[in-house]
Coordinates of C-alpha atoms and ligand atoms in Angstrom, one line a residue:
M1 CA 0.1 -0.1 0.0
P2 CA 1.3 3.5 -1.0
V3 CA 1.1 5.9 2.0
G4 CA -1.4 8.8 1.4
T5 CA -1.1 10.4 4.7
Q6 CA -3.0 13.7 3.5
A7 CA -5.3 11.8 1.4
T8 CA -2.4 12.0 -1.3
V9 CA 0.3 9.9 -2.3
K10 CA 2.9 12.7 -2.3
N11 CA 3.6 13.6 -5.8
M12 CA 1.4 11.2 -7.4
N13 CA -2.0 11.6 -9.1
V14 CA -4.6 8.8 -9.1
E15 CA -3.9 8.1 -12.8
G16 CA -0.2 7.3 -11.8
L17 CA -1.0 5.3 -8.9
K18 CA -3.4 3.2 -10.9
A19 CA -1.0 3.0 -13.9
V20 CA 2.1 1.7 -11.4
G21 CA -0.2 -1.0 -10.3
A22 CA -1.4 0.2 -6.8
Q23 CA -4.8 -1.7 -5.8
V24 CA -5.2 0.1 -2.1
L25 CA -4.0 3.1 -0.5
L26 CA -3.2 3.7 3.3
A27 CA -4.5 7.1 4.6
N28 CA -4.1 8.6 8.4
T29 CA -6.9 9.1 10.6
Y30 CA -4.8 11.3 12.7
H31 CA -3.8 13.9 10.0
L32 CA -7.2 13.7 8.3
L33 CA -9.2 14.1 11.7
L34 CA -7.1 17.6 12.3
R35 CA -7.4 18.8 8.7
P36 CA -9.8 18.7 6.8
G37 CA -11.9 17.1 9.5
P38 CA -14.5 14.8 9.5
D39 CA -17.2 17.0 8.4
V40 CA -15.7 17.7 4.9
F41 CA -15.6 13.8 4.4
R42 CA -19.2 13.6 5.6
K43 CA -20.2 16.2 3.1
F44 CA -18.2 14.4 0.0
G45 CA -19.6 10.8 1.4
G46 CA -16.0 9.7 1.8
I47 CA -12.4 9.8 0.9
H48 CA -12.9 8.0 -2.4
R49 CA -15.0 10.8 -3.9
F50 CA -13.1 13.6 -2.2
M51 CA -9.6 12.3 -4.0
N52 CA -11.1 10.7 -7.0
W53 CA -10.0 7.2 -5.8
D54 CA -12.3 4.2 -6.7
R55 CA -10.0 1.7 -5.1
P56 CA -10.0 0.3 -1.5
V57 CA -8.4 2.5 1.3
L58 CA -7.0 1.6 4.6
T59 CA -6.7 3.8 7.4
D60 CA -4.6 3.7 10.5
S61 CA -6.3 4.4 13.8
G62 CA -4.0 7.4 14.8
G63 CA -2.4 5.1 17.7
F64 CA 1.1 5.5 16.1
Q65 CA 1.1 9.3 15.4
I66 CA 0.1 10.0 19.1
F67 CA 3.1 7.6 20.1
S68 CA 5.4 9.8 18.1
L69 CA 4.1 13.1 20.0
P70 CA 5.2 12.5 23.9
E71 CA 5.4 16.0 24.6
D72 CA 2.0 16.9 23.4
R73 CA -0.5 14.3 24.7
T74 CA -1.8 12.6 27.9
M75 CA -3.0 9.0 27.9
S76 CA -5.6 7.4 29.8
E77 CA -7.7 4.4 30.0
A78 CA -10.5 6.4 28.1
G79 CA -7.9 7.5 25.4
A80 CA -5.2 10.1 24.7
R81 CA -5.9 13.9 24.7
F82 CA -3.7 15.7 22.4
R83 CA -2.9 19.2 21.0
S84 CA -3.6 19.9 17.3
Y85 CA -0.5 20.9 15.2
V86 CA -2.7 22.5 12.9
D87 CA -4.6 24.9 15.1
G88 CA -3.4 24.1 18.6
Q89 CA -6.8 23.3 19.4
L90 CA -7.1 20.1 21.9
H91 CA -8.8 16.8 20.7
F92 CA -9.6 13.5 22.5
L93 CA -8.9 10.2 20.3
S94 CA -10.6 7.1 21.9
P95 CA -11.1 3.6 20.3
E96 CA -14.8 4.6 19.9
S97 CA -13.7 8.1 18.3
S98 CA -11.2 6.6 16.0
I99 CA -13.7 4.1 14.7
E100 CA -16.2 7.0 14.2
M101 CA -13.4 9.3 12.2
Q102 CA -12.6 6.0 10.1
R103 CA -16.5 5.7 9.2
A104 CA -16.8 9.1 8.5
I105 CA -13.5 8.9 6.1
G106 CA -15.3 6.0 4.4
S107 CA -12.4 3.4 5.1
D108 CA -12.6 -0.1 3.6
I109 CA -10.3 -1.4 6.1
M110 CA -10.2 0.2 9.7
M111 CA -7.7 -0.3 12.0
V112 CA -8.4 -0.5 15.9
L113 CA -6.7 2.3 18.2
D114 CA -3.7 0.8 20.0
Q115 CA -1.1 2.1 22.4
C116 CA 2.3 1.8 20.5
I117 CA 5.1 2.1 22.4
A118 CA 8.8 1.7 21.7
S119 CA 10.0 -1.8 20.7
T120 CA 12.9 -1.6 23.3
A121 CA 10.3 -1.0 26.1
P122 CA 10.9 -3.1 29.4
Q123 CA 8.5 -6.0 30.2
A124 CA 6.2 -4.2 32.7
E125 CA 5.8 -1.2 30.4
A126 CA 5.1 -3.5 27.3
E127 CA 2.7 -5.5 29.4
A128 CA 0.5 -2.7 30.5
A129 CA 0.6 -1.3 27.0
M130 CA -0.4 -4.9 25.6
H131 CA -3.5 -5.0 28.1
L132 CA -4.7 -1.5 27.4
T133 CA -4.5 -2.6 23.8
H134 CA -6.5 -5.7 24.4
R135 CA -9.3 -3.5 25.9
W136 CA -9.2 -1.2 23.4
A137 CA -9.5 -3.6 20.7
E138 CA -12.8 -5.0 22.4
R139 CA -14.1 -1.3 22.3
S140 CA -13.3 -0.6 18.9
L141 CA -15.1 -4.0 17.9
R142 CA -18.2 -2.7 19.9
A143 CA -17.8 0.6 18.3
R144 CA -17.9 -0.6 14.7
G145 CA -21.2 -1.1 14.7
D146 CA -23.3 -1.8 11.3
S147 CA -20.3 -0.7 9.3
P148 CA -19.5 -2.9 6.1
A149 CA -15.9 -2.0 6.5
A150 CA -13.3 -4.7 7.6
L151 CA -11.8 -4.2 11.2
F152 CA -8.1 -5.3 12.0
G153 CA -6.9 -6.0 15.4
I154 CA -3.1 -5.2 16.2
V155 CA -0.6 -7.3 18.1
Q156 CA 1.3 -5.6 20.5
G157 CA 4.2 -6.6 23.1
A158 CA 7.4 -5.3 22.0
C159 CA 10.6 -7.3 21.8
H160 CA 8.9 -9.6 24.8
R161 CA 8.2 -13.3 23.2
D162 CA 5.9 -14.1 25.7
L163 CA 3.7 -10.9 25.5
R164 CA 3.7 -11.3 21.6
L165 CA 2.5 -14.9 21.7
R166 CA -0.1 -13.8 24.5
S167 CA -1.3 -11.1 22.4
A168 CA -1.5 -13.0 19.3
A169 CA -3.3 -15.7 21.0
H170 CA -5.8 -13.3 22.6
L171 CA -6.7 -11.1 19.6
R172 CA -7.2 -14.6 17.4
T173 CA -10.2 -15.0 19.7
L174 CA -11.9 -11.9 19.0
P175 CA -13.7 -11.4 15.5
F176 CA -11.7 -9.5 13.4
D177 CA -11.2 -9.7 9.6
G178 CA -7.6 -9.6 9.8
L179 CA -4.8 -9.1 12.3
A180 CA -1.7 -6.6 12.1
I181 CA 1.7 -6.6 13.7
G182 CA 2.2 -3.3 15.4
G183 CA 5.1 -1.7 17.3
L184 CA 7.8 -3.1 15.1
A185 CA 10.1 -0.9 12.7
V186 CA 10.3 1.2 15.8
G187 CA 13.8 0.9 17.1
E188 CA 14.5 -3.0 17.1
T189 CA 17.1 -4.4 14.6
D190 CA 16.3 -6.2 11.6
Q191 CA 17.1 -9.6 12.9
Q192 CA 14.8 -9.1 15.9
R193 CA 12.0 -7.8 13.3
Y194 CA 12.5 -10.9 11.3
E195 CA 12.4 -12.8 14.6
F196 CA 9.3 -11.6 16.0
T197 CA 7.5 -11.5 12.9
G198 CA 8.0 -15.0 12.3
L199 CA 7.1 -15.7 15.9
V200 CA 3.9 -13.8 15.8
T201 CA 2.7 -15.2 12.4
G202 CA 3.0 -18.5 13.7
E203 CA 0.3 -17.8 16.3
L204 CA -1.8 -15.9 13.7
P205 CA -4.9 -17.9 11.9
S206 CA -3.8 -19.0 8.4
H207 CA -7.5 -17.6 7.0
L208 CA -7.0 -14.3 8.0
P209 CA -4.8 -11.5 6.2
R210 CA -1.8 -10.6 8.4
Y211 CA -0.4 -7.0 8.2
L212 CA 3.1 -5.8 9.0
M213 CA 2.9 -2.0 9.7
G214 CA 5.2 0.4 8.5
V215 CA 7.7 -2.1 6.6
G216 CA 9.9 -1.8 4.6
T217 CA 12.4 -2.0 2.0
P218 CA 12.2 -4.6 -0.7
I219 CA 14.2 -7.1 1.5
D220 CA 12.5 -6.5 4.7
I221 CA 9.2 -7.1 2.7
L222 CA 10.9 -10.3 1.2
E223 CA 12.1 -11.6 4.4
A224 CA 8.4 -10.9 5.7
V225 CA 6.4 -12.7 3.3
H226 CA 8.9 -15.8 3.8
R227 CA 7.6 -15.5 7.6
G228 CA 4.2 -15.4 6.5
V229 CA 3.0 -11.6 6.3
D230 CA 0.7 -10.5 3.4
M231 CA 0.1 -6.8 3.5
F232 CA 2.4 -3.8 3.9
D233 CA 2.7 -0.1 4.0
C234 CA 6.0 2.2 3.7
I235 CA 6.7 5.6 2.5
I236 CA 10.1 4.5 1.3
P237 CA 9.4 4.3 -2.4
T238 CA 8.3 8.0 -2.5
Q239 CA 10.9 9.0 0.5
L240 CA 14.1 7.9 -1.3
A241 CA 12.8 9.0 -4.6
Q242 CA 12.9 12.6 -3.3
R243 CA 16.5 11.7 -2.2
G244 CA 17.3 10.5 -5.8
T245 CA 17.4 6.9 -4.7
V246 CA 15.7 3.8 -6.7
F247 CA 15.8 0.3 -6.5
S248 CA 16.2 -1.5 -9.9
S249 CA 16.6 -5.0 -11.3
H250 CA 20.4 -4.7 -11.2
G251 CA 20.5 -3.0 -7.5
R252 CA 19.8 0.4 -5.7
L253 CA 20.8 3.3 -7.8
H254 CA 21.8 6.8 -6.2
C255 CA 20.8 9.1 -9.3
R256 CA 22.8 12.3 -8.0
R257 CA 26.1 10.4 -8.7
T258 CA 28.1 12.1 -11.4
V259 CA 28.4 8.5 -13.0
Y260 CA 25.1 8.9 -14.6
K261 CA 25.4 12.6 -15.9
F262 CA 25.8 11.5 -19.6
A263 CA 24.1 8.2 -19.2
E264 CA 21.6 7.8 -22.3
E265 CA 20.0 4.6 -21.0
P266 CA 16.8 3.9 -19.1
L267 CA 17.0 4.0 -15.3
D268 CA 16.1 0.4 -15.5
A269 CA 16.0 -1.5 -18.8
A270 CA 14.0 -4.3 -17.2
C271 CA 11.2 -2.1 -16.1
D272 CA 8.1 -0.7 -18.3
C273 CA 7.0 2.2 -16.0
S274 CA 6.4 5.6 -17.9
T275 CA 9.6 6.8 -16.3
C276 CA 11.9 4.1 -17.6
R277 CA 10.3 4.1 -21.2
Q278 CA 10.5 8.0 -21.7
Y279 CA 13.7 9.3 -19.7
S280 CA 17.3 9.1 -19.8
R281 CA 19.5 8.6 -16.6
A282 CA 21.1 11.8 -17.4
Y283 CA 18.0 13.6 -17.3
L284 CA 16.8 12.0 -13.9
H285 CA 20.4 12.7 -12.5
H286 CA 19.9 16.5 -13.7
L287 CA 16.2 16.9 -12.5
S288 CA 17.4 15.1 -9.1
K289 CA 20.4 17.3 -8.7
S290 CA 18.5 20.4 -9.3
D291 CA 15.9 19.1 -6.8
E292 CA 13.3 19.6 -9.2
V293 CA 10.0 18.3 -8.4
L294 CA 9.6 16.6 -11.7
G295 CA 12.7 14.4 -10.7
W296 CA 11.0 13.4 -7.4
Q297 CA 7.8 12.7 -9.1
L298 CA 9.3 10.6 -11.9
L299 CA 11.5 8.5 -9.6
S300 CA 8.6 8.0 -7.4
I301 CA 6.6 6.8 -10.4
H302 CA 9.2 4.0 -10.7
N303 CA 10.0 3.3 -7.2
L304 CA 6.5 2.4 -6.7
A305 CA 6.6 0.3 -9.9
F306 CA 9.1 -1.7 -8.6
Y307 CA 7.3 -2.3 -5.4
H308 CA 4.1 -3.4 -6.9
R309 CA 6.1 -5.5 -9.6
L310 CA 8.2 -7.1 -6.7
M311 CA 4.5 -7.9 -5.0
A312 CA 3.2 -9.3 -8.3
E313 CA 6.1 -11.7 -8.7
I314 CA 5.7 -12.8 -4.8
R315 CA 2.2 -13.7 -5.6
A316 CA 2.8 -15.3 -8.7
A317 CA 5.6 -17.5 -7.1
I318 CA 3.3 -18.3 -4.1
V319 CA 0.4 -19.5 -6.5
T320 CA 2.9 -21.7 -8.6
G321 CA 5.0 -22.9 -5.4
D322 CA 8.3 -21.5 -6.6
F323 CA 8.4 -18.8 -3.8
P324 CA 11.3 -20.6 -1.9
A325 CA 13.6 -20.3 -5.1
Y326 CA 12.3 -17.1 -5.7
Y327 CA 13.1 -15.9 -2.1
E328 CA 16.8 -17.7 -2.3
R329 CA 17.5 -15.6 -5.5
Q330 CA 15.8 -12.2 -4.4
R331 CA 17.1 -12.3 -0.8
V332 CA 20.7 -11.7 -2.6
A333 CA 19.6 -9.4 -5.9
L334 CA 17.5 -7.0 -3.4
V335 CA 20.5 -6.1 -1.2
R336 CA 23.0 -4.9 -3.9
D337 CA 23.9 -1.5 -5.1
D338 CA 24.5 -0.5 -8.7
E339 CA 27.1 -3.4 -9.6
A340 CA 27.7 -1.8 -12.9
N341 CA 28.7 1.4 -11.7
P342 CA 30.3 0.7 -7.8
A343 CA 30.6 3.6 -5.5
V344 CA 34.1 3.1 -4.8
P345 CA 36.0 1.2 -7.9
P346 CA 37.6 -2.1 -6.6
A347 CA 41.1 -1.6 -5.2
P348 CA 43.7 -4.2 -6.9
A349 CA 43.3 -7.6 -4.9
R350 CA 46.9 -7.3 -3.6
T351 CA 46.7 -4.1 -1.8
R352 CA 43.7 -4.8 -0.1
S353 CA 44.0 -6.8 2.9
A354 CA 41.7 -9.7 2.9
P355 CA 39.4 -10.3 6.2
R356 CA 40.9 -13.4 8.1
R357 CA 40.6 -15.5 11.0
G358 CA 43.2 -17.9 12.4
D359 CA 44.8 -19.7 9.2
Y360 CA 42.2 -18.5 6.9
E361 CA 41.3 -15.7 4.5
I362 CA 38.7 -14.6 1.9
Q363 CA 39.9 -14.6 -1.3
T364 CA 38.0 -12.9 -4.3
S365 CA 38.5 -14.2 -7.6
P366 CA 38.8 -12.4 -10.8
Q367 CA 35.3 -13.4 -11.6
G368 CA 34.0 -11.9 -8.3
F369 CA 33.3 -14.8 -6.3
S370 CA 34.7 -15.4 -3.2
S371 CA 36.3 -18.5 -1.3
I372 CA 38.1 -19.4 1.7
R373 CA 42.0 -19.9 1.4
Q374 CA 44.0 -21.7 4.0
I375 CA 47.1 -19.5 4.2
S376 CA 49.4 -22.0 5.6
S377 CA 48.8 -24.3 2.5
G378 CA 47.6 -21.8 -0.1
E379 CA 44.8 -24.3 -0.8
V380 CA 41.3 -22.6 -1.6
M381 CA 38.2 -24.0 -0.9
H382 CA 36.2 -24.5 -4.1
S383 CA 38.7 -22.6 -6.1
V384 CA 37.3 -22.9 -9.8
S385 CA 33.9 -21.7 -9.5
A386 CA 31.4 -20.2 -7.1
P387 CA 31.3 -22.5 -4.2
E388 CA 27.7 -22.7 -4.3
D389 CA 27.6 -23.6 -8.2
E390 CA 30.2 -26.2 -7.4
A391 CA 28.5 -27.6 -4.5
N392 CA 25.8 -28.1 -6.7
R393 CA 27.2 -29.6 -9.6
L394 CA 29.6 -32.1 -8.0
Y395 CA 27.6 -33.1 -4.8
V396 CA 23.9 -32.2 -4.9
E397 CA 22.9 -32.7 -8.7
Q398 CA 25.7 -35.6 -9.3
S399 CA 24.3 -37.6 -6.6
G400 CA 20.7 -37.1 -7.4
L401 CA 20.2 -35.8 -4.0
A402 CA 16.6 -34.6 -4.7
R403 CA 15.4 -37.8 -6.0
R404 CA 16.8 -39.9 -3.1
L405 CA 15.1 -37.9 -0.8
R406 CA 11.7 -39.0 -2.2
R407 CA 10.1 -42.2 -0.1
R408 CA 10.1 -45.1 -2.3
S409 CA 7.1 -46.1 -0.3
P410 CA 4.6 -44.4 2.1
E411 CA 5.9 -46.3 4.6
D412 CA 9.4 -45.6 4.0
E413 CA 10.7 -43.6 6.9
Q414 CA 14.5 -44.5 6.7
P415 CA 16.2 -41.4 6.7
L416 CA 18.8 -40.5 3.9
V417 CA 22.3 -40.1 5.9
V418 CA 24.6 -37.9 4.2
W419 CA 28.2 -36.9 5.4
D420 CA 29.6 -34.1 4.7
V421 CA 33.5 -34.5 5.1
G422 CA 35.3 -31.4 5.6
L423 CA 32.4 -28.5 6.5
G424 CA 34.6 -25.6 5.3
A425 CA 32.5 -22.7 4.9
A426 CA 29.7 -25.2 4.6
S427 CA 29.0 -24.5 1.0
N428 CA 28.2 -28.4 0.3
A429 CA 26.1 -28.6 3.4
M430 CA 23.9 -25.5 2.5
A431 CA 23.7 -27.0 -1.0
A432 CA 22.2 -30.2 0.5
I433 CA 20.0 -28.1 3.0
H434 CA 18.6 -26.1 0.0
C435 CA 17.9 -28.5 -2.2
T436 CA 16.0 -30.4 0.4
E437 CA 13.8 -27.2 1.3
R438 CA 13.0 -26.6 -2.6
E439 CA 11.8 -30.4 -2.6
L440 CA 9.8 -29.8 0.8
A441 CA 8.2 -26.8 -0.8
S442 CA 7.6 -28.7 -4.2
A443 CA 6.7 -32.1 -2.9
G444 CA 5.8 -31.4 0.6
P445 CA 6.9 -33.2 3.9
A446 CA 5.0 -36.3 3.6
A447 CA 6.6 -37.0 0.3
L448 CA 10.2 -37.1 1.8
R449 CA 12.4 -39.0 3.8
P450 CA 14.2 -37.2 6.6
L451 CA 17.7 -35.7 5.7
H452 CA 20.3 -36.4 8.3
L453 CA 23.4 -34.4 7.4
V454 CA 26.5 -35.1 9.5
S455 CA 29.5 -32.7 8.8
F456 CA 32.8 -33.6 10.2
E457 CA 35.3 -30.4 10.9
R458 CA 38.2 -30.1 13.2
D459 CA 38.3 -26.4 12.4
L460 CA 35.4 -24.2 12.5
D461 CA 37.3 -20.5 11.5
P462 CA 36.4 -20.9 7.7
L463 CA 32.7 -21.1 8.6
H464 CA 33.0 -18.4 11.3
L465 CA 35.0 -16.3 9.1
A466 CA 32.6 -16.7 6.0
K467 CA 29.6 -15.9 8.1
R468 CA 30.9 -13.0 9.5
H469 CA 31.3 -11.9 5.7
A470 CA 27.8 -13.5 4.4
S471 CA 27.8 -10.5 1.9
H472 CA 30.4 -12.6 0.1
F473 CA 28.8 -16.1 1.0
P474 CA 25.1 -15.6 0.3
H475 CA 24.8 -19.4 0.9
L476 CA 25.1 -18.7 4.6
R477 CA 22.2 -16.3 4.9
H478 CA 20.2 -18.7 6.3
G479 CA 19.3 -20.0 10.2
A480 CA 21.1 -23.3 9.8
P481 CA 25.0 -22.3 9.9
H482 CA 23.9 -20.1 12.8
G483 CA 22.4 -23.1 14.7
L484 CA 25.3 -25.4 13.8
L485 CA 28.1 -22.9 15.4
N486 CA 25.8 -22.3 18.4
K487 CA 24.5 -25.5 19.3
G488 CA 26.4 -27.9 17.0
R489 CA 23.0 -28.9 15.7
W490 CA 20.3 -27.4 13.8
G491 CA 16.9 -29.1 12.8
H492 CA 14.2 -27.7 10.2
A493 CA 11.1 -26.7 11.9
S494 CA 9.0 -29.6 9.8
G495 CA 11.6 -32.2 11.1
A496 CA 12.5 -32.6 7.5
I497 CA 16.5 -32.1 8.1
D498 CA 18.5 -32.6 11.2
W499 CA 22.1 -31.5 10.7
W500 CA 24.9 -32.1 13.2
L501 CA 28.6 -31.5 13.5
L502 CA 31.2 -33.7 14.7
R503 CA 33.9 -31.6 15.7
G504 CA 37.8 -33.0 15.5
D505 CA 39.5 -35.4 13.6
F506 CA 37.3 -37.2 10.7
L507 CA 39.1 -40.5 11.7
E508 CA 38.3 -40.4 15.2
H509 CA 34.7 -40.0 14.6
L510 CA 34.7 -42.3 11.4
E511 CA 33.0 -45.2 13.4
A512 CA 30.8 -43.3 15.5
A513 CA 28.7 -41.5 13.1
P514 CA 25.5 -43.5 11.6
P515 CA 26.4 -45.3 8.3
P516 CA 25.9 -43.0 5.2
D517 CA 23.9 -43.8 1.7
L518 CA 26.2 -40.6 0.4
I519 CA 29.5 -39.2 1.3
F520 CA 30.3 -35.7 0.0
Y521 CA 34.4 -35.8 0.2
D522 CA 35.6 -32.8 0.4
P523 CA 38.8 -32.0 2.7
F524 CA 41.9 -30.4 1.8
S525 CA 43.8 -32.2 -1.0
S526 CA 46.3 -35.1 -0.3
K527 CA 49.0 -32.9 -0.5
T528 CA 47.8 -30.8 2.4
D529 CA 45.9 -33.7 4.3
T530 CA 47.6 -36.9 3.5
A531 CA 45.9 -39.1 6.0
L532 CA 42.6 -38.6 4.8
W533 CA 43.7 -40.3 1.1
Q534 CA 45.2 -43.4 2.2
P535 CA 43.8 -46.5 1.4
D536 CA 43.4 -47.8 4.9
V537 CA 40.9 -44.7 5.4
F538 CA 39.2 -45.6 2.4
A539 CA 38.9 -49.4 3.8
R540 CA 37.5 -48.1 7.1
L541 CA 34.8 -46.3 5.4
H542 CA 34.1 -49.0 3.0
R543 CA 33.7 -51.3 5.8
H544 CA 31.5 -48.8 8.1
C545 CA 29.0 -48.6 5.1
Q546 CA 28.4 -52.3 4.9
P547 CA 25.8 -53.9 4.4
R548 CA 24.0 -50.6 3.1
P549 CA 25.3 -49.8 -0.3
A550 CA 26.9 -46.2 -0.5
E551 CA 28.3 -43.8 -2.9
L552 CA 31.2 -41.3 -2.5
Y553 CA 31.7 -38.2 -4.4
T554 CA 35.0 -36.2 -4.5
Y555 CA 36.7 -33.4 -6.5
A556 CA 39.6 -35.3 -6.7
A557 CA 40.6 -37.2 -9.6
G558 CA 44.1 -38.3 -9.4
T559 CA 45.5 -41.7 -10.4
G560 CA 46.6 -42.4 -6.7
V561 CA 43.3 -41.3 -5.3
R562 CA 41.5 -43.5 -7.6
A563 CA 43.9 -46.5 -6.9
A564 CA 43.6 -46.1 -3.1
L565 CA 39.5 -46.3 -3.3
L566 CA 39.8 -49.4 -5.8
L567 CA 42.2 -50.9 -3.0
A568 CA 39.6 -50.4 -0.3
G569 CA 37.1 -52.1 -2.1
F570 CA 35.1 -49.5 -4.1
F571 CA 34.2 -49.2 -7.6
V572 CA 35.3 -46.3 -9.2
A573 CA 34.0 -44.0 -11.9
E574 CA 34.4 -40.9 -13.3
G575 CA 32.5 -37.7 -12.1
V576 CA 31.3 -34.8 -14.1
G577 CA 34.0 -32.1 -14.5
T578 CA 34.3 -28.9 -12.6
G579 CA 36.1 -25.4 -14.1
P580 CA 39.3 -26.5 -15.6
K581 CA 38.9 -30.2 -14.2
A582 CA 37.8 -32.6 -16.7
T583 CA 36.6 -35.2 -14.3
T584 CA 36.1 -35.9 -10.6
T585 CA 35.5 -39.2 -8.8
V586 CA 32.5 -41.3 -7.7
A587 CA 33.2 -44.5 -5.6
Y588 CA 30.3 -47.0 -5.1
T589 CA 30.5 -49.9 -2.6
R590 CA 28.7 -52.1 -4.8
S591 CA 28.6 -52.7 -8.9
E592 CA 25.3 -53.2 -9.2
G593 CA 23.3 -51.3 -11.5
L594 CA 26.5 -49.7 -12.7
N595 CA 27.1 -49.3 -16.5
G596 CA 23.4 -50.4 -16.9
D597 CA 22.7 -47.9 -19.1
S598 CA 24.3 -44.9 -21.1
A599 CA 23.0 -42.4 -18.1
S600 CA 25.1 -44.0 -15.3
P601 CA 28.6 -43.0 -14.6
K602 CA 31.2 -44.7 -16.8
L603 CA 33.3 -47.0 -14.5
L604 CA 37.1 -46.9 -15.1
G605 CA 38.3 -49.3 -17.4
A606 CA 41.1 -50.9 -19.3
D607 CA 42.3 -47.4 -20.6
W608 CA 42.5 -46.5 -16.9
L609 CA 44.4 -49.5 -15.6
A610 CA 47.1 -48.7 -18.6
R611 CA 47.7 -45.3 -17.5
W612 CA 47.9 -46.6 -14.1
R613 CA 50.7 -49.0 -14.9
R614 CA 52.4 -45.8 -16.6
S615 CA 52.1 -43.7 -13.8
D616 CA 54.4 -42.2 -11.5
A617 CA 52.0 -41.9 -8.8
K618 CA 50.9 -45.6 -8.9
Y619 CA 51.3 -45.9 -5.0
P620 CA 50.6 -44.1 -2.0
A621 CA 53.8 -42.7 -0.5
D622 CA 56.0 -44.8 2.0
L623 CA 55.3 -48.2 0.7
S624 CA 57.8 -50.7 0.9
E625 CA 58.7 -52.9 -2.5
A626 CA 56.8 -55.8 -1.0
Q627 CA 53.8 -53.6 -0.3
Q628 CA 54.0 -52.1 -3.7
A629 CA 53.9 -55.7 -5.5
A630 CA 50.9 -56.6 -3.1
F631 CA 49.2 -53.5 -4.0
A632 CA 49.8 -53.8 -7.7
L633 CA 48.3 -57.5 -7.5
R634 CA 45.2 -56.2 -6.0
I635 CA 44.5 -53.6 -8.4
E636 CA 45.0 -55.8 -11.5
A637 CA 42.5 -58.5 -9.8
H638 CA 39.6 -56.0 -9.0
P639 CA 36.3 -57.2 -10.4
Q640 CA 36.0 -53.9 -11.9
F641 CA 38.5 -54.6 -14.4
A642 CA 37.5 -58.3 -15.2
P643 CA 36.9 -59.1 -18.5
R644 CA 33.2 -59.4 -19.3
Ligands
ZN701 ZN1 11.0 2.3 -14.0

């Protein structure tokens, strides 16, 4: 809802509002009570005819405005007495007089008068305000009379979990047409707002609209929809337009920057609003720099069009069931600044000191993606492409995780156990979690087996480092890594995912963990972490997997690693390539079903064996001559190479 405080959305006529897609406006009872006053609305039969707007109007109750005038008002059980900023007259606003004024305005959606307090208010003060708000809510319902307009209640309780839950539980028992979350966006942090929004929506009935008052920026709206909110009002689109700031499909733009002085292209080539169709960035830059009213207006049109398009896309994604994927894309896209014209030209990578923690630092590639680098070894985790892309390609897609999560029969409740060896910055684990969440959204929890994800890691510095710089690692913008770091364990609310951390040396925990169906084997390379690539470790793994069939996926494709896997009893195949690597490696505990069709991975054959015989790296390090001979015999005799 665009905000039409004084029965006008600043700078916009009703034709413009309709053209950008506005369906309902918000008007302020408090301001309209003072000027022009209820008699004017009664004379015109309401706000629709008065301002020539034939679509719905929501009116707030005035509670928020009175909250912002601490000097000039006195509150009591009956209501609030305050002095008009227009003519100095004393006014009295009660639940009944607020409803009376909203009826005079001809509102389609009325709000109850509430006592709005700072979100940081202490418990006792917040509790008293909540009880008063509840009593006023019941008085408002009685005052509504025979009005055909909808009436919404408002959940209060500041940042106190128990109060918020009690307020929601009480209001849902009253005959309201919708429920609002009030008293947020007034002093709390973004994280607190997200948390309390999710807490309250969990208690609200699902058949009534939920309205988060006074929120917000595009990312705030996306996060709130993700937590179950339906309706928003905010002055940001027009307010930021006045300062020359706009939202676009490639990030937030500040039109007053000189970089746009000669720019002939439209503000946003992906936008079809009248501003983007008709004007250049250079002209909008000039108008904004000169503080011309037209500049404010043209940018307001664009920003409102952006907001309404965002909401239309969100609705469409919800209807088609694609919202989780849409949310994951947009939570990254909506917080960007103009990427084509960065505000500060990036300094050469060498002169900028990279953020570090312990033995790890963040490294940014020339292609723009970030990875974690171990300083002592120089090894980079996921060095060849963006970490989440590589994690998806190599581990999630190649292992067919989405398919394997599906129950094989209605009784199939066997969890799918996935080992994540080498948690690192949690790229592989989060790729598995995101995949499961997509399946949950598309197929529903009843169709899925639970995912048991076990991560092995001795050093949590890479994850702490990446999490502290989450703007470089969008896959970490999720509650799961936070839970894992704090408690060593995180579970999805539906029970569909259980993720835990086995901290310490992999070789100490190996036999203690539940046997895996899939192993994402991603420790540092054999050069840095020799022990983890030895035949005896793979043999222990192979034994621990029995008797269930298991598969191991790893980025390594060297002859020595493949020979070690064969020696341990695995059947070894070529995996998909990634970046400059032509192939990776997949190892199976059993050969049944392999090479059955062209789609299954190709087991290493006679040509690989011939290469192995010629190789300088045939054997693991430190084998005696006798051991080497025994090793060679067992490779040559592996059933994988037996003639068919
Ligand atoms: Zn536009």
